[in-house]
Amino acid sequence: MAEHYNFGRNYGCSDNYDADRRCGERNGDWYEYDYCGRSGNDCTSANYARSCNSTRDCDCDCSNQSRWALLRRIMEEGFAVDEAILFLDVNPCDKQALAFYCEHAQKRRALLAKYRDSYGPLRMDDVNIGRSNWTWADDPMPWTREGNIHVGV
Amino acid sequence: MWVYEKRLQYPVRIAKPNAKLASLIVSQLGGPDGELAASQRYLSQRYAMPDNRAAALLTDIGTEELAHLEIVSAILHQLTRDLCLDEIKNSPYAHYFVDHTVGIWPQAASGDAFTSAYFQSKGDPITDLHEDMAAEQKARTTYDNLIRLVDDPDVLDPLRFLRQREIVHYQRFGEALQNVVEKLDSRNHYGINTAFDRC
């Protein structure tokens, strides 16, 4: 078999690239900008959860605006990561792509943590952080109109 | 192993129900070049890939296709959830309604049920990667045709996103094929199946 095909797991990048070190670097408070179009944070998760009798009621209030803006950022960073991993699967030595992946994977993780802390879980291991009840099924499901953002948000 | 993330890969927010559009777009759920066939094609084929990069790519694109399955399902759900009976009676969606009400079920626009005969898993990396490139182009053409038939901007927006992804996937599969071919015995690309001929 070996004479027909090279099974090597190392794909022979021409020089070393310290992905761990680069991925570990922090970029400061880049994600702490104003999602709501105003300063301060008057739209806490507690307000969101208690002021709305139904998800439709929340469509126009500030807490939802900031929630959707944050979800939109998660989608943007998630998409950057989706795109990067496909490219890197077949171009593993591309340093620029690797740096792109590291940057956006880090931003995505930070945004997911921010969303979890403010609005609730998007992933199964983020459920009930700081809550006393089961919150996984609290919000509109992602395939519903109420569970989605307008792209123009 | 998969982990669900409770969001769509790309948002779907459709204001107006439209039974006729749903009866067309359902083809990208369970039709011959739809997202269910795409996901099962790639996730089935990856086991026969001798090249880890190709196996990783099939895993990751197969996973993205599952997310596209969810996007198409969300489009169908939002197009049909608030339909009135009169809107259903006077549309081709009535045939679907008989068996599925407004539930989501994978079928082609023709009404044919989803079948694994829509895709192949040949157990030969070169054969499978060629199929994958063709599959992405067929799905792109299907989205092109849907985009020609749709006039609601709320529906066009996610369809355009999905169409773009077909083109990117095609590109990546082309690179994976090139990687596999480069590592083969250059004297005879087709003389062996690297997934089977081991001695």
Short mmCIF file of N, CA, C and O in Angstrom, two decimals, chain B residues 89-197:
data_model
loop_
_atom_site.label_atom_id
_atom_site.label_comp_id
_atom_site.label_asym_id
_atom_site.label_seq_id
_atom_site.Cartn_x
_atom_site.Cartn_y
_atom_site.Cartn_z
N LYS B 89 -55.95 24.88 -0.10
CA LYS B 89 -56.84 24.26 -1.09
C LYS B 89 -56.46 24.64 -2.51
O LYS B 89 -56.53 23.83 -3.42
N ASN B 90 -56.09 25.90 -2.70
CA ASN B 90 -55.84 26.38 -4.06
C ASN B 90 -54.38 26.35 -4.45
O ASN B 90 -53.92 27.15 -5.25
N SER B 91 -53.62 25.44 -3.84
CA SER B 91 -52.20 25.40 -4.19
C SER B 91 -51.74 23.96 -4.35
O SER B 91 -52.39 23.02 -3.85
N PRO B 92 -50.59 23.77 -5.03
CA PRO B 92 -50.06 22.41 -5.16
C PRO B 92 -49.66 21.79 -3.81
O PRO B 92 -49.47 20.58 -3.71
N TYR B 93 -49.55 22.64 -2.80
CA TYR B 93 -49.19 22.16 -1.45
C TYR B 93 -50.27 21.25 -0.87
O TYR B 93 -50.00 20.47 0.04
N ALA B 94 -51.48 21.32 -1.43
CA ALA B 94 -52.59 20.49 -0.93
C ALA B 94 -52.23 19.00 -0.94
O ALA B 94 -52.60 18.26 -0.04
N HIS B 95 -51.48 18.57 -1.95
CA HIS B 95 -51.10 17.16 -2.06
C HIS B 95 -50.19 16.75 -0.91
O HIS B 95 -50.27 15.63 -0.40
N TYR B 96 -49.30 17.65 -0.53
CA TYR B 96 -48.40 17.39 0.60
C TYR B 96 -49.19 17.41 1.90
O TYR B 96 -49.00 16.57 2.79
N PHE B 97 -50.13 18.38 2.00
CA PHE B 97 -50.93 18.58 3.20
C PHE B 97 -51.70 17.31 3.59
O PHE B 97 -51.83 16.99 4.77
N VAL B 98 -52.18 16.60 2.60
CA VAL B 98 -52.96 15.39 2.87
C VAL B 98 -52.19 14.43 3.77
O VAL B 98 -52.72 13.90 4.74
N ASP B 99 -50.92 14.23 3.49
CA ASP B 99 -50.14 13.25 4.23
C ASP B 99 -49.37 13.82 5.42
O ASP B 99 -49.02 13.08 6.34
N HIS B 100 -49.07 15.12 5.39
CA HIS B 100 -48.14 15.65 6.39
C HIS B 100 -48.65 16.89 7.13
O HIS B 100 -47.92 17.45 7.94
N THR B 101 -49.92 17.31 6.83
CA THR B 101 -50.41 18.58 7.37
C THR B 101 -49.35 19.64 7.09
O THR B 101 -48.89 19.74 5.97
N VAL B 102 -48.93 20.42 8.12
CA VAL B 102 -47.84 21.37 7.83
C VAL B 102 -46.55 20.93 8.53
O VAL B 102 -45.70 21.75 8.86
N GLY B 103 -46.43 19.64 8.75
CA GLY B 103 -45.17 19.10 9.29
C GLY B 103 -44.08 19.10 8.22
O GLY B 103 -44.35 19.33 7.04
N ILE B 104 -42.85 18.84 8.67
CA ILE B 104 -41.71 18.85 7.74
C ILE B 104 -41.34 17.40 7.41
O ILE B 104 -41.07 16.60 8.32
N TRP B 105 -41.34 17.07 6.14
CA TRP B 105 -41.02 15.70 5.70
C TRP B 105 -40.20 15.76 4.42
O TRP B 105 -40.54 16.52 3.50
N PRO B 106 -39.10 15.02 4.34
CA PRO B 106 -38.21 15.14 3.18
C PRO B 106 -38.77 14.46 1.93
O PRO B 106 -38.89 13.23 1.88
N GLN B 107 -39.08 15.28 0.95
CA GLN B 107 -39.51 14.75 -0.35
C GLN B 107 -39.02 15.71 -1.43
O GLN B 107 -38.59 16.82 -1.15
N ALA B 108 -39.12 15.27 -2.69
CA ALA B 108 -38.77 16.14 -3.81
C ALA B 108 -39.98 17.00 -4.18
O ALA B 108 -41.10 16.72 -3.76
N ALA B 109 -39.74 18.04 -4.97
CA ALA B 109 -40.85 18.88 -5.43
C ALA B 109 -41.85 18.04 -6.23
O ALA B 109 -43.04 18.33 -6.25
N SER B 110 -41.36 16.98 -6.86
CA SER B 110 -42.23 16.09 -7.63
C SER B 110 -43.17 15.29 -6.75
O SER B 110 -44.13 14.69 -7.24
N GLY B 111 -42.88 15.21 -5.45
CA GLY B 111 -43.66 14.39 -4.53
C GLY B 111 -42.97 13.08 -4.18
O GLY B 111 -43.39 12.38 -3.25
N ASP B 112 -41.90 12.75 -4.90
CA ASP B 112 -41.17 11.52 -4.59
C ASP B 112 -40.55 11.59 -3.20
O ASP B 112 -39.96 12.61 -2.82
N ALA B 113 -40.64 10.48 -2.48
CA ALA B 113 -40.05 10.41 -1.14
C ALA B 113 -38.53 10.44 -1.23
O ALA B 113 -37.94 10.01 -2.24
N PHE B 114 -37.89 10.92 -0.17
CA PHE B 114 -36.43 10.87 -0.12
C PHE B 114 -35.97 9.42 -0.19
O PHE B 114 -36.58 8.53 0.38
N THR B 115 -34.88 9.20 -0.90
CA THR B 115 -34.29 7.87 -0.96
C THR B 115 -32.77 7.98 -1.00
O THR B 115 -32.23 8.94 -1.58
N SER B 116 -32.09 7.02 -0.38
CA SER B 116 -30.62 7.05 -0.40
C SER B 116 -30.09 6.77 -1.80
O SER B 116 -28.90 6.92 -2.06
N ALA B 117 -30.98 6.38 -2.74
CA ALA B 117 -30.54 6.20 -4.12
C ALA B 117 -30.16 7.54 -4.76
O ALA B 117 -29.57 7.57 -5.83
N TYR B 118 -30.49 8.64 -4.10
CA TYR B 118 -30.09 9.96 -4.61
C TYR B 118 -28.58 10.18 -4.54
O TYR B 118 -28.07 11.10 -5.15
N PHE B 119 -27.89 9.41 -3.69
CA PHE B 119 -26.45 9.63 -3.60
C PHE B 119 -25.71 8.29 -3.65
O PHE B 119 -26.31 7.23 -3.49
N GLN B 120 -24.40 8.40 -3.84
CA GLN B 120 -23.58 7.20 -3.92
C GLN B 120 -22.47 7.29 -2.88
O GLN B 120 -22.01 8.39 -2.53
N SER B 121 -22.08 6.15 -2.37
CA SER B 121 -20.89 6.03 -1.55
C SER B 121 -20.16 4.83 -2.14
O SER B 121 -20.50 3.69 -1.88
N LYS B 122 -19.16 5.12 -2.99
CA LYS B 122 -18.61 4.09 -3.85
C LYS B 122 -17.41 3.39 -3.22
O LYS B 122 -16.94 2.39 -3.73
N GLY B 123 -16.90 3.94 -2.13
CA GLY B 123 -15.75 3.31 -1.50
C GLY B 123 -14.47 3.49 -2.29
O GLY B 123 -13.51 2.73 -2.12
N ASP B 124 -14.42 4.51 -3.14
CA ASP B 124 -13.22 4.84 -3.90
C ASP B 124 -13.06 6.35 -3.85
O ASP B 124 -13.93 7.08 -4.32
N PRO B 125 -11.96 6.81 -3.24
CA PRO B 125 -11.83 8.25 -2.99
C PRO B 125 -11.95 9.11 -4.25
O PRO B 125 -12.58 10.17 -4.21
N ILE B 126 -11.36 8.68 -5.34
CA ILE B 126 -11.41 9.49 -6.56
C ILE B 126 -12.84 9.55 -7.09
O ILE B 126 -13.36 10.62 -7.43
N THR B 127 -13.49 8.41 -7.11
CA THR B 127 -14.88 8.35 -7.58
C THR B 127 -15.78 9.22 -6.71
O THR B 127 -16.59 10.01 -7.19
N ASP B 128 -15.64 9.06 -5.38
CA ASP B 128 -16.52 9.78 -4.45
C ASP B 128 -16.30 11.30 -4.53
O ASP B 128 -17.26 12.06 -4.49
N LEU B 129 -15.05 11.73 -4.61
CA LEU B 129 -14.81 13.17 -4.65
C LEU B 129 -15.31 13.80 -5.96
O LEU B 129 -15.76 14.94 -5.97
N HIS B 130 -15.24 13.02 -7.05
CA HIS B 130 -15.85 13.52 -8.29
C HIS B 130 -17.36 13.65 -8.14
O HIS B 130 -17.97 14.62 -8.57
N GLU B 131 -17.98 12.66 -7.49
CA GLU B 131 -19.43 12.75 -7.24
C GLU B 131 -19.75 13.98 -6.40
O GLU B 131 -20.75 14.67 -6.62
N ASP B 132 -18.89 14.25 -5.41
CA ASP B 132 -19.17 15.37 -4.51
C ASP B 132 -19.13 16.70 -5.24
O ASP B 132 -19.96 17.59 -4.99
N MET B 133 -18.16 16.84 -6.15
CA MET B 133 -18.08 18.08 -6.92
C MET B 133 -19.31 18.24 -7.82
O MET B 133 -19.89 19.32 -7.91
N ALA B 134 -19.72 17.14 -8.44
CA ALA B 134 -20.93 17.19 -9.27
C ALA B 134 -22.15 17.53 -8.42
O ALA B 134 -23.02 18.32 -8.82
N ALA B 135 -22.20 16.94 -7.21
CA ALA B 135 -23.36 17.16 -6.34
C ALA B 135 -23.49 18.63 -5.97
O ALA B 135 -24.60 19.18 -5.92
N GLU B 136 -22.35 19.28 -5.69
CA GLU B 136 -22.41 20.70 -5.33
C GLU B 136 -22.92 21.54 -6.50
O GLU B 136 -23.68 22.48 -6.32
N GLN B 137 -22.49 21.19 -7.70
CA GLN B 137 -22.97 21.93 -8.87
C GLN B 137 -24.46 21.68 -9.11
O GLN B 137 -25.21 22.59 -9.48
N LYS B 138 -24.90 20.44 -8.91
CA LYS B 138 -26.33 20.14 -9.10
C LYS B 138 -27.17 20.91 -8.08
O LYS B 138 -28.22 21.45 -8.41
N ALA B 139 -26.68 20.97 -6.85
CA ALA B 139 -27.42 21.72 -5.82
C ALA B 139 -27.42 23.21 -6.14
O ALA B 139 -28.42 23.90 -5.96
N ARG B 140 -26.29 23.70 -6.66
CA ARG B 140 -26.22 25.12 -7.05
C ARG B 140 -27.24 25.42 -8.15
O ARG B 140 -27.96 26.42 -8.10
N THR B 141 -27.34 24.54 -9.14
CA THR B 141 -28.32 24.74 -10.21
C THR B 141 -29.75 24.73 -9.66
O THR B 141 -30.60 25.53 -10.06
N THR B 142 -30.00 23.83 -8.70
CA THR B 142 -31.34 23.76 -8.11
C THR B 142 -31.67 25.06 -7.39
O THR B 142 -32.78 25.59 -7.51
N TYR B 143 -30.69 25.60 -6.64
CA TYR B 143 -30.93 26.90 -5.99
C TYR B 143 -31.12 28.00 -7.03
O TYR B 143 -31.96 28.89 -6.86
N ASP B 144 -30.35 27.95 -8.12
CA ASP B 144 -30.55 28.93 -9.20
C ASP B 144 -31.99 28.88 -9.69
O ASP B 144 -32.63 29.91 -9.89
N ASN B 145 -32.49 27.65 -9.92
CA ASN B 145 -33.86 27.51 -10.42
C ASN B 145 -34.88 28.03 -9.42
O ASN B 145 -35.85 28.69 -9.78
N LEU B 146 -34.66 27.72 -8.13
CA LEU B 146 -35.59 28.22 -7.11
C LEU B 146 -35.56 29.75 -7.07
O LEU B 146 -36.60 30.40 -6.97
N ILE B 147 -34.35 30.32 -7.15
CA ILE B 147 -34.23 31.78 -7.09
C ILE B 147 -34.98 32.41 -8.27
O ILE B 147 -35.58 33.48 -8.13
N ARG B 148 -34.99 31.73 -9.41
CA ARG B 148 -35.76 32.23 -10.56
C ARG B 148 -37.25 32.23 -10.29
O ARG B 148 -38.00 33.03 -10.84
N LEU B 149 -37.70 31.31 -9.43
CA LEU B 149 -39.14 31.14 -9.22
C LEU B 149 -39.67 31.91 -8.01
O LEU B 149 -40.87 32.02 -7.82
N VAL B 150 -38.76 32.42 -7.18
CA VAL B 150 -39.16 33.07 -5.92
C VAL B 150 -39.09 34.58 -6.07
O VAL B 150 -38.11 35.09 -6.64
N ASP B 151 -40.11 35.30 -5.56
CA ASP B 151 -40.03 36.75 -5.60
C ASP B 151 -40.11 37.40 -4.21
O ASP B 151 -40.08 38.61 -4.10
N ASP B 152 -40.20 36.59 -3.16
CA ASP B 152 -40.25 37.14 -1.80
C ASP B 152 -38.81 37.35 -1.29
O ASP B 152 -38.06 36.38 -1.14
N PRO B 153 -38.42 38.61 -1.00
CA PRO B 153 -37.04 38.84 -0.55
C PRO B 153 -36.68 38.11 0.74
O PRO B 153 -35.51 37.74 0.94
N ASP B 154 -37.67 37.88 1.62
CA ASP B 154 -37.40 37.13 2.85
C ASP B 154 -36.96 35.70 2.55
O ASP B 154 -36.22 35.09 3.33
N VAL B 155 -37.45 35.14 1.46
CA VAL B 155 -37.10 33.77 1.08
C VAL B 155 -35.83 33.75 0.23
O VAL B 155 -34.98 32.86 0.37
N LEU B 156 -35.71 34.75 -0.63
CA LEU B 156 -34.53 34.81 -1.50
C LEU B 156 -33.23 34.92 -0.71
O LEU B 156 -32.22 34.32 -1.08
N ASP B 157 -33.28 35.66 0.39
CA ASP B 157 -32.05 35.93 1.14
C ASP B 157 -31.36 34.65 1.62
O ASP B 157 -30.19 34.41 1.28
N PRO B 158 -32.05 33.77 2.36
CA PRO B 158 -31.36 32.52 2.76
C PRO B 158 -31.06 31.60 1.57
O PRO B 158 -30.07 30.86 1.60
N LEU B 159 -31.91 31.63 0.52
CA LEU B 159 -31.61 30.79 -0.65
C LEU B 159 -30.30 31.22 -1.30
O LEU B 159 -29.51 30.39 -1.75
N ARG B 160 -30.06 32.52 -1.35
CA ARG B 160 -28.80 33.01 -1.94
C ARG B 160 -27.60 32.59 -1.10
O ARG B 160 -26.54 32.26 -1.63
N PHE B 161 -27.77 32.63 0.23
CA PHE B 161 -26.69 32.17 1.10
C PHE B 161 -26.37 30.70 0.81
O PHE B 161 -25.20 30.32 0.63
N LEU B 162 -27.42 29.87 0.74
CA LEU B 162 -27.20 28.44 0.53
C LEU B 162 -26.55 28.19 -0.83
O LEU B 162 -25.68 27.32 -0.97
N ARG B 163 -26.96 28.94 -1.84
CA ARG B 163 -26.36 28.80 -3.18
C ARG B 163 -24.85 29.10 -3.13
O ARG B 163 -24.04 28.37 -3.71
N GLN B 164 -24.50 30.15 -2.40
CA GLN B 164 -23.07 30.50 -2.29
C GLN B 164 -22.26 29.37 -1.66
O GLN B 164 -21.12 29.11 -2.04
N ARG B 165 -22.85 28.71 -0.67
CA ARG B 165 -22.11 27.65 0.02
C ARG B 165 -21.81 26.47 -0.91
O ARG B 165 -20.79 25.80 -0.76
N GLU B 166 -22.74 26.20 -1.85
CA GLU B 166 -22.48 25.13 -2.81
C GLU B 166 -21.19 25.41 -3.60
O GLU B 166 -20.40 24.51 -3.88
N ILE B 167 -21.00 26.66 -3.95
CA ILE B 167 -19.83 27.03 -4.75
C ILE B 167 -18.55 26.88 -3.92
O ILE B 167 -17.54 26.34 -4.41
N VAL B 168 -18.60 27.29 -2.67
CA VAL B 168 -17.42 27.14 -1.80
C VAL B 168 -17.10 25.66 -1.58
O VAL B 168 -15.94 25.24 -1.65
N HIS B 169 -18.14 24.87 -1.34
CA HIS B 169 -17.91 23.43 -1.13
C HIS B 169 -17.30 22.77 -2.37
O HIS B 169 -16.40 21.93 -2.28
N TYR B 170 -17.80 23.17 -3.52
CA TYR B 170 -17.24 22.66 -4.78
C TYR B 170 -15.75 22.94 -4.86
O TYR B 170 -14.93 22.09 -5.22
N GLN B 171 -15.39 24.15 -4.51
CA GLN B 171 -13.98 24.55 -4.55
C GLN B 171 -13.13 23.68 -3.61
O GLN B 171 -12.06 23.19 -3.97
N ARG B 172 -13.62 23.49 -2.39
CA ARG B 172 -12.88 22.71 -1.39
C ARG B 172 -12.75 21.25 -1.83
O ARG B 172 -11.71 20.62 -1.65
N PHE B 173 -13.82 20.67 -2.37
CA PHE B 173 -13.74 19.28 -2.84
C PHE B 173 -12.73 19.15 -3.97
O PHE B 173 -12.03 18.14 -4.08
N GLY B 174 -12.65 20.18 -4.81
CA GLY B 174 -11.67 20.16 -5.88
C GLY B 174 -10.26 20.12 -5.33
O GLY B 174 -9.39 19.39 -5.85
N GLU B 175 -10.01 20.88 -4.27
CA GLU B 175 -8.68 20.87 -3.65
C GLU B 175 -8.40 19.52 -2.99
O GLU B 175 -7.27 19.01 -3.04
N ALA B 176 -9.44 18.94 -2.36
CA ALA B 176 -9.25 17.62 -1.72
C ALA B 176 -8.92 16.57 -2.77
O ALA B 176 -8.04 15.72 -2.57
N LEU B 177 -9.60 16.63 -3.90
CA LEU B 177 -9.32 15.68 -4.98
C LEU B 177 -7.89 15.83 -5.48
O LEU B 177 -7.18 14.84 -5.70
N GLN B 178 -7.47 17.06 -5.60
CA GLN B 178 -6.10 17.32 -6.06
C GLN B 178 -5.09 16.74 -5.06
O GLN B 178 -4.10 16.12 -5.44
N ASN B 179 -5.35 16.94 -3.77
CA ASN B 179 -4.47 16.38 -2.74
C ASN B 179 -4.38 14.86 -2.85
O ASN B 179 -3.29 14.28 -2.74
N VAL B 180 -5.53 14.21 -3.03
CA VAL B 180 -5.55 12.75 -3.09
C VAL B 180 -4.78 12.27 -4.32
O VAL B 180 -3.96 11.35 -4.24
N VAL B 181 -5.03 12.90 -5.46
CA VAL B 181 -4.38 12.48 -6.70
C VAL B 181 -2.87 12.68 -6.62
O VAL B 181 -2.10 11.83 -7.07
N GLU B 182 -2.43 13.79 -6.00
CA GLU B 182 -1.00 14.06 -5.92
C GLU B 182 -0.26 13.01 -5.10
O GLU B 182 0.92 12.76 -5.31
N LYS B 183 -0.95 12.39 -4.15
CA LYS B 183 -0.29 11.41 -3.29
C LYS B 183 -0.38 9.99 -3.86
O LYS B 183 0.18 9.06 -3.31
N LEU B 184 -1.10 9.84 -4.97
CA LEU B 184 -1.18 8.51 -5.59
C LEU B 184 0.06 8.24 -6.42
O LEU B 184 0.81 9.14 -6.77
N ASP B 185 0.23 6.98 -6.72
CA ASP B 185 1.27 6.58 -7.65
C ASP B 185 1.02 7.27 -8.98
O ASP B 185 0.01 7.01 -9.65
N SER B 186 1.92 8.15 -9.37
CA SER B 186 1.66 8.98 -10.54
C SER B 186 1.62 8.17 -11.83
O SER B 186 1.14 8.63 -12.85
N ARG B 187 2.13 6.93 -11.80
CA ARG B 187 2.12 6.11 -13.00
C ARG B 187 0.74 5.56 -13.32
O ARG B 187 0.45 5.18 -14.44
N ASN B 188 -0.10 5.47 -12.30
CA ASN B 188 -1.40 4.86 -12.56
C ASN B 188 -2.44 5.29 -11.53
O ASN B 188 -2.67 4.62 -10.54
N HIS B 189 -3.07 6.41 -11.77
CA HIS B 189 -4.09 6.91 -10.84
C HIS B 189 -5.25 5.95 -10.67
O HIS B 189 -5.86 5.86 -9.62
N TYR B 190 -5.60 5.27 -11.75
CA TYR B 190 -6.83 4.47 -11.73
C TYR B 190 -6.54 2.98 -11.61
O TYR B 190 -7.45 2.16 -11.69
N GLY B 191 -5.26 2.63 -11.40
CA GLY B 191 -4.92 1.22 -11.33
C GLY B 191 -5.32 0.58 -10.02
O GLY B 191 -5.49 -0.63 -9.95
N ILE B 192 -5.47 1.39 -8.98
CA ILE B 192 -5.84 0.82 -7.69
C ILE B 192 -6.90 1.68 -7.04
O ILE B 192 -7.08 2.85 -7.38
N ASN B 193 -7.61 1.07 -6.09
CA ASN B 193 -8.51 1.82 -5.22
C ASN B 193 -7.82 1.91 -3.86
O ASN B 193 -7.68 0.90 -3.18
N THR B 194 -7.39 3.10 -3.49
CA THR B 194 -6.60 3.23 -2.26
C THR B 194 -7.40 2.89 -1.01
O THR B 194 -6.84 2.71 0.06
N ALA B 195 -8.70 2.81 -1.14
CA ALA B 195 -9.51 2.45 0.02
C ALA B 195 -9.67 0.93 0.15
O ALA B 195 -10.19 0.46 1.15
N PHE B 196 -9.22 0.18 -0.86
CA PHE B 196 -9.46 -1.26 -0.82
C PHE B 196 -8.23 -2.11 -1.11
O PHE B 196 -7.99 -3.10 -0.42
N ASP B 197 -7.44 -1.72 -2.11
CA ASP B 197 -6.32 -2.56 -2.54
C ASP B 197 -5.13 -2.38 -1.60
O ASP B 197 -4.29 -1.52 -1.81
#
